[in-house]
mmCIF file of C-alpha atoms in Angstrom:
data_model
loop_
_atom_site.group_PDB
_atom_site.id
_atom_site.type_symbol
_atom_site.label_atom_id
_atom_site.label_comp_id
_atom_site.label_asym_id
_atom_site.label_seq_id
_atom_site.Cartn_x
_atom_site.Cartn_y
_atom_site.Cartn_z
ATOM 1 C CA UNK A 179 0.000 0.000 0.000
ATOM 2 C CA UNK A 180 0.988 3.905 -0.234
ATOM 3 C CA UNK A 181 2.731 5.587 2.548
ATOM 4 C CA UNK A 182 0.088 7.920 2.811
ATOM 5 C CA UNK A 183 -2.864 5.728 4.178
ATOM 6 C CA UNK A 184 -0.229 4.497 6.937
ATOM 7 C CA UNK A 185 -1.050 1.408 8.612
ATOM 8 C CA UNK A 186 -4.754 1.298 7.199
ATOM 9 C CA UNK A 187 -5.641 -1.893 5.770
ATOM 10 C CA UNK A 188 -6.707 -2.480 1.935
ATOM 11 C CA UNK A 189 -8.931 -4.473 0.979
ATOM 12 C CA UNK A 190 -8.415 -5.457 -2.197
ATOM 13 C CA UNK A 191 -11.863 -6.130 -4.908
ATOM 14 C CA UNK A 192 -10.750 -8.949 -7.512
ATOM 15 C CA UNK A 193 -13.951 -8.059 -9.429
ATOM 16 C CA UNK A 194 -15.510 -4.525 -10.180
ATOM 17 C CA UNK A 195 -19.033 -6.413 -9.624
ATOM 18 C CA UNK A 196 -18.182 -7.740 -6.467
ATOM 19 C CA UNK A 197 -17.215 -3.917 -4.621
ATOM 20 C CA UNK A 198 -20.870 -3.739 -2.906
ATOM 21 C CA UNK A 199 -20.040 -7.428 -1.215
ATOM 22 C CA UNK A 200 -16.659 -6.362 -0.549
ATOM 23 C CA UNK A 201 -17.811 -3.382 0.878
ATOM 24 C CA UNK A 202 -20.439 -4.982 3.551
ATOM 25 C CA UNK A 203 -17.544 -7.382 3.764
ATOM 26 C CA UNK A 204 -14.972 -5.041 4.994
ATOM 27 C CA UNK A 205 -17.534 -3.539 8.103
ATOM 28 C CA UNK A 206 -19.000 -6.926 9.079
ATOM 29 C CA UNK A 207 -15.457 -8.383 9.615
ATOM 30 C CA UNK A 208 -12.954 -5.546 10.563
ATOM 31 C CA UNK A 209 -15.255 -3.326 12.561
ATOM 32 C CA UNK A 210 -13.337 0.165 10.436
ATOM 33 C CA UNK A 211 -13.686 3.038 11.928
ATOM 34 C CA UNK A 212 -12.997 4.884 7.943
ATOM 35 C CA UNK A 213 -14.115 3.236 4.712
ATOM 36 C CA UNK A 214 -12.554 4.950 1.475
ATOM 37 C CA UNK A 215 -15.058 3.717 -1.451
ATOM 38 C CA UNK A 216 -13.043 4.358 -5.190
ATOM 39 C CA UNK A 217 -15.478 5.127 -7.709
ATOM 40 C CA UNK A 218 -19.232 4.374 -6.610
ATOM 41 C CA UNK A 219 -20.731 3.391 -9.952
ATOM 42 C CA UNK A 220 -24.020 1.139 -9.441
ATOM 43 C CA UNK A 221 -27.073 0.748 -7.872
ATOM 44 C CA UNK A 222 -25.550 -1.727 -5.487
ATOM 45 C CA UNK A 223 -22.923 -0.137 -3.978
ATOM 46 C CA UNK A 224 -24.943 2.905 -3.329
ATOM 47 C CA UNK A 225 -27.019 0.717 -1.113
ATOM 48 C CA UNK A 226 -23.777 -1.050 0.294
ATOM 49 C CA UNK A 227 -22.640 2.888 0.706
ATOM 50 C CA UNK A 228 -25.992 3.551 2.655
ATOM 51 C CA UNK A 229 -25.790 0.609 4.988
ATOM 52 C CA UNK A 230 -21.987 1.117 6.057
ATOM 53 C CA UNK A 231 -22.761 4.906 6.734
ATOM 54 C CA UNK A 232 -25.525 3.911 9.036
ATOM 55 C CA UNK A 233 -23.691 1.252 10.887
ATOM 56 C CA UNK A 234 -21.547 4.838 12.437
ATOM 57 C CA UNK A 235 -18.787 4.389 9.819
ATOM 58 C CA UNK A 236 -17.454 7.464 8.830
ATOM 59 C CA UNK A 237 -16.936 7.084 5.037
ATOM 60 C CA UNK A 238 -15.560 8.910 1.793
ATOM 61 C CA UNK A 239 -16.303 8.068 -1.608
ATOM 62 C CA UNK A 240 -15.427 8.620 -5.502
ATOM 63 C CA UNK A 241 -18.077 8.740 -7.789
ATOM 64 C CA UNK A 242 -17.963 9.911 -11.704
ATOM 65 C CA UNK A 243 -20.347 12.638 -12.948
ATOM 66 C CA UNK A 244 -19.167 16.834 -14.327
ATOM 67 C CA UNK A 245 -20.727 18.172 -11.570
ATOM 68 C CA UNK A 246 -23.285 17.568 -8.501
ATOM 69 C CA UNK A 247 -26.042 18.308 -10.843
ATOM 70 C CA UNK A 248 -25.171 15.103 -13.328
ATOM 71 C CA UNK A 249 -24.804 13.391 -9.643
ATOM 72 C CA UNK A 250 -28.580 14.792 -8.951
ATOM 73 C CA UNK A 251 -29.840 13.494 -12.806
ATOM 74 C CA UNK A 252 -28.159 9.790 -12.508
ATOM 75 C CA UNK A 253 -30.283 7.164 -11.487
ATOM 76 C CA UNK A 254 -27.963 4.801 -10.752
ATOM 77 C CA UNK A 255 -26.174 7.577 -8.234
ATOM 78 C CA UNK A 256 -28.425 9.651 -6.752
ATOM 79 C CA UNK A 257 -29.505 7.914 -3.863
ATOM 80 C CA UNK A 258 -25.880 9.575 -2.666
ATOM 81 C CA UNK A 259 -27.482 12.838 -2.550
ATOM 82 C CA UNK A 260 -30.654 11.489 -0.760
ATOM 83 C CA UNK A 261 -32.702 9.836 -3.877
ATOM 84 C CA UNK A 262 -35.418 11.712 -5.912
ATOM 85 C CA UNK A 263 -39.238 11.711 -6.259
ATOM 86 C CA UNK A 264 -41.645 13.118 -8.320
ATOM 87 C CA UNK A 265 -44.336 14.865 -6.172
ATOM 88 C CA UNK A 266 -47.368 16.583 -7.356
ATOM 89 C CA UNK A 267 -48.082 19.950 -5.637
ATOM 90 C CA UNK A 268 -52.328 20.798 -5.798
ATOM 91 C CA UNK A 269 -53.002 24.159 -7.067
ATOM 92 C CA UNK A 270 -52.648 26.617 -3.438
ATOM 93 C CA UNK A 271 -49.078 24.446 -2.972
ATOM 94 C CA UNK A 272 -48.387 25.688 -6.263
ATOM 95 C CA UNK A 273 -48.795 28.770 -6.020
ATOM 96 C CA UNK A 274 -47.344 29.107 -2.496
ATOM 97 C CA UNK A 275 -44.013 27.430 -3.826
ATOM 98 C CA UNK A 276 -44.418 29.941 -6.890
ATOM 99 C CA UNK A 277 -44.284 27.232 -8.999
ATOM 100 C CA UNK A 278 -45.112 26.807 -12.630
ATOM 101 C CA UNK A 279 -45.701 23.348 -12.861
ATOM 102 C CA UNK A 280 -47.409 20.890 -11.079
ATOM 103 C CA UNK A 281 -44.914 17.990 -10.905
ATOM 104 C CA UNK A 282 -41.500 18.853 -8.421
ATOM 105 C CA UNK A 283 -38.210 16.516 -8.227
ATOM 106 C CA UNK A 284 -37.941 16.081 -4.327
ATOM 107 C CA UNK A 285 -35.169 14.376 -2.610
ATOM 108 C CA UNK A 286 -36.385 11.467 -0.803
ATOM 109 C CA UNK A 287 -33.752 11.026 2.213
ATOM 110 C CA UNK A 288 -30.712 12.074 3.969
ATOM 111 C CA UNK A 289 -27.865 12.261 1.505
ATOM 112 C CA UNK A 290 -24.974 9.572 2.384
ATOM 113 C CA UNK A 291 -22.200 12.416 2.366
ATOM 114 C CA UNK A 292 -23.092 15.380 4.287
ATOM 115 C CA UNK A 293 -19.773 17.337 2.188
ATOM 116 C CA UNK A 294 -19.348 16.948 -1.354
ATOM 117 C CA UNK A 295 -16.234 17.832 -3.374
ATOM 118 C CA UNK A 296 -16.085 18.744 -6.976
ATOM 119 C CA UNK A 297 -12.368 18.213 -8.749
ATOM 120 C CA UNK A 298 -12.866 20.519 -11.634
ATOM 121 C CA UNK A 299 -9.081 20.245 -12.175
ATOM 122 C CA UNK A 300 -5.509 19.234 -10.430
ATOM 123 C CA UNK A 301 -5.348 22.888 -9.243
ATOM 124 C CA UNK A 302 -9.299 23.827 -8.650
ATOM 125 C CA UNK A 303 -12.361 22.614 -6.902
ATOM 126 C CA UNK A 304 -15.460 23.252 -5.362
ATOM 127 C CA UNK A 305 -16.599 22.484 -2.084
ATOM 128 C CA UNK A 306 -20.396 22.137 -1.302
ATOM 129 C CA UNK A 307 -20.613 22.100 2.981
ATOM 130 C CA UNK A 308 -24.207 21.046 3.269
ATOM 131 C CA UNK A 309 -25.172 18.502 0.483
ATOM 132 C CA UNK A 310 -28.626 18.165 2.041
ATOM 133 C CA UNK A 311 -29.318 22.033 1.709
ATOM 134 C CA UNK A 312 -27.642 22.218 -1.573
ATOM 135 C CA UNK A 313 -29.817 19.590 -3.466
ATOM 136 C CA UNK A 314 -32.713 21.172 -2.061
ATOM 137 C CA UNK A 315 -32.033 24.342 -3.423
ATOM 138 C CA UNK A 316 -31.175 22.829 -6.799
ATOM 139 C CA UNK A 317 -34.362 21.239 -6.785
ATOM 140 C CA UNK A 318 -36.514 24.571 -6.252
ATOM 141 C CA UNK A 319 -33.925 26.471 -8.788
ATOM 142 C CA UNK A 320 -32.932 28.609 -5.324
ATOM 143 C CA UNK A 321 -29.582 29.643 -4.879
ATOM 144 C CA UNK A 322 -26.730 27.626 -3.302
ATOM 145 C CA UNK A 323 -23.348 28.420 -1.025
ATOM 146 C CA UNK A 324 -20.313 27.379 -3.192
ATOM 147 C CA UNK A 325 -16.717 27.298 -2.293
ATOM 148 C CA UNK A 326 -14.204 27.037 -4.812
ATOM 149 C CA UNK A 327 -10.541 26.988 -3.921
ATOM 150 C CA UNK A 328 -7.725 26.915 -6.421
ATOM 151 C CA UNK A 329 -4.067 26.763 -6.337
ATOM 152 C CA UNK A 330 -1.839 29.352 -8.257
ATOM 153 C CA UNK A 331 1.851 28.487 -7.694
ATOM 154 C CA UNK A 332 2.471 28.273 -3.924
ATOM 155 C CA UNK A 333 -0.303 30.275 -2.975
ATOM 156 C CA UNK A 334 -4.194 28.984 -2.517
ATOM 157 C CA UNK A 335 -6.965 30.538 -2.891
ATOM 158 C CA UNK A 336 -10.984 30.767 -1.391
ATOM 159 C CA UNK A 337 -14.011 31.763 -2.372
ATOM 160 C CA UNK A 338 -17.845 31.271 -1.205
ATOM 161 C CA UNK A 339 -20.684 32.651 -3.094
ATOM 162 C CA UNK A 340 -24.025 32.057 -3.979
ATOM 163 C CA UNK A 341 -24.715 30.269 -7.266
ATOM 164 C CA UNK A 342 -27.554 31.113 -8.972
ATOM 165 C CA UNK A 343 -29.309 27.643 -10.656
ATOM 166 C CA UNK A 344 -30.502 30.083 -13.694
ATOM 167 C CA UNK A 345 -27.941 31.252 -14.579
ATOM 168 C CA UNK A 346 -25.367 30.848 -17.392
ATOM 169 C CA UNK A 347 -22.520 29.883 -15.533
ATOM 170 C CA UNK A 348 -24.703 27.040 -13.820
ATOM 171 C CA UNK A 349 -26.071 25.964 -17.020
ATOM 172 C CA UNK A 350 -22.279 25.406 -18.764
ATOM 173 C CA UNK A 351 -20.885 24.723 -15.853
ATOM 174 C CA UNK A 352 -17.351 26.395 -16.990
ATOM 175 C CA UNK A 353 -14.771 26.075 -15.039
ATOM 176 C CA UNK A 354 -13.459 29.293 -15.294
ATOM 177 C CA UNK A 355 -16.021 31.282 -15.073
ATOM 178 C CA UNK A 356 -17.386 32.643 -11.868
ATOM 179 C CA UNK A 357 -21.129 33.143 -10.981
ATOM 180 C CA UNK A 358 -23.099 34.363 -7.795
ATOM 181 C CA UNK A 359 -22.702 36.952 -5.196
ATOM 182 C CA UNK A 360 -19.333 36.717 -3.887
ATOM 183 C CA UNK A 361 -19.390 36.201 0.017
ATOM 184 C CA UNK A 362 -16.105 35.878 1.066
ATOM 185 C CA UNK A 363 -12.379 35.621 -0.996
ATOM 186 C CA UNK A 364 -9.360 34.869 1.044
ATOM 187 C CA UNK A 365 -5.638 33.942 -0.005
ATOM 188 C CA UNK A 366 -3.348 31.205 1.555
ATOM 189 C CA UNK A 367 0.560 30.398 1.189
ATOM 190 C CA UNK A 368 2.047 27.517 1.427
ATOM 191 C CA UNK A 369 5.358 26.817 2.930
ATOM 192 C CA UNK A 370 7.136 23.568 2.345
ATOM 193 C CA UNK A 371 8.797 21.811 5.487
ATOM 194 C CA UNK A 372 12.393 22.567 5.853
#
């Protein structure tokens, strides 16, 4: 194993299929108090995901998608962020909610990660501190804290706004592009050990 997960034990899958049974495996036998899951890809190991992160394990996960939102829109992944149901609102909770439509995406449950971290490149990502707040406020097209933070040279950078869901920069999803109401920009330096 790499140096940097110290005396942790692997576990190693000898089939991609088999990483759900691995997984309930791994907490049934050697009572962890971390579980590191590599790419989360199926239906199945979102459930074996669920069930070790209610047994008290604390656990951190990979999964593939561009952004939260493609996260939100997979079937096979979104239990992660707490699931998804299609609710109809009657007319007075329609126009309460200010809502256009009668038929609302809702999330179902607690997500399984309470943080979620988007790797937009080796130098940049964004940070999302409340995943259950965050999908909810996707959902009603409300705005949403975001931190970036982004690496230029030896010196790091911060910043937290609010994204808006309409807008263009949430609709490309570009990288390089801000969008939202800055709240807060800060600047850190690095210093390597002597």
């Amino acid at each position: 194993p790499h140096d940097c997960i110290g005396r942790a034990r692997r576990v190693q899958v000898k089939h991609r299929t088999k990483q759900h049974d691995v997984l309930i495996e791994a907490v049934q036998n050697h009572n962890p108090e971390v579980i590191v899951i590599d790419e989360i890809g199926t239906v199945k190991e979102v459930h074996a995901a669920k069930t070790i992160s209610q047994r008290g394990v604390t656990l951190i996960g990979t999964a593939h998608g561009s952004s939260l939102g493609s996260i939100l829109k997979n079937s096979d992944l979104n239990g992660l962020i707490g699931g998804l149901q299609s609710t109809t609102l009657g007319d007075m909770e329609m126009k309460k909610r200010g809502k256009d439509k009668k038929t609302i995406l809702e999330r179902v449950g607690m997500p399984i990660f309470g943080v979620a971290v988007e790797v937009l490149d080796k130098q940049k990502f964004r940070i999302y501190r409340n995943v259950a707040k965050t999908i909810d406020a996707m959902l009603a097209d409300q705005p949403y804290l975001v931190e970036e933070r982004w690496r230029e040279g030896s010196e790091m950078y911060s910043r937290r706004f609010f994204e808006n869901p309409g807008s263009p920069r949430h609709q490309e999803h570009s990288s390089n592009a801000l969008g939202g109401h800055v709240v807060q920009q800060e600047r850190f330096a690095f210093i390597a050990p002597p």
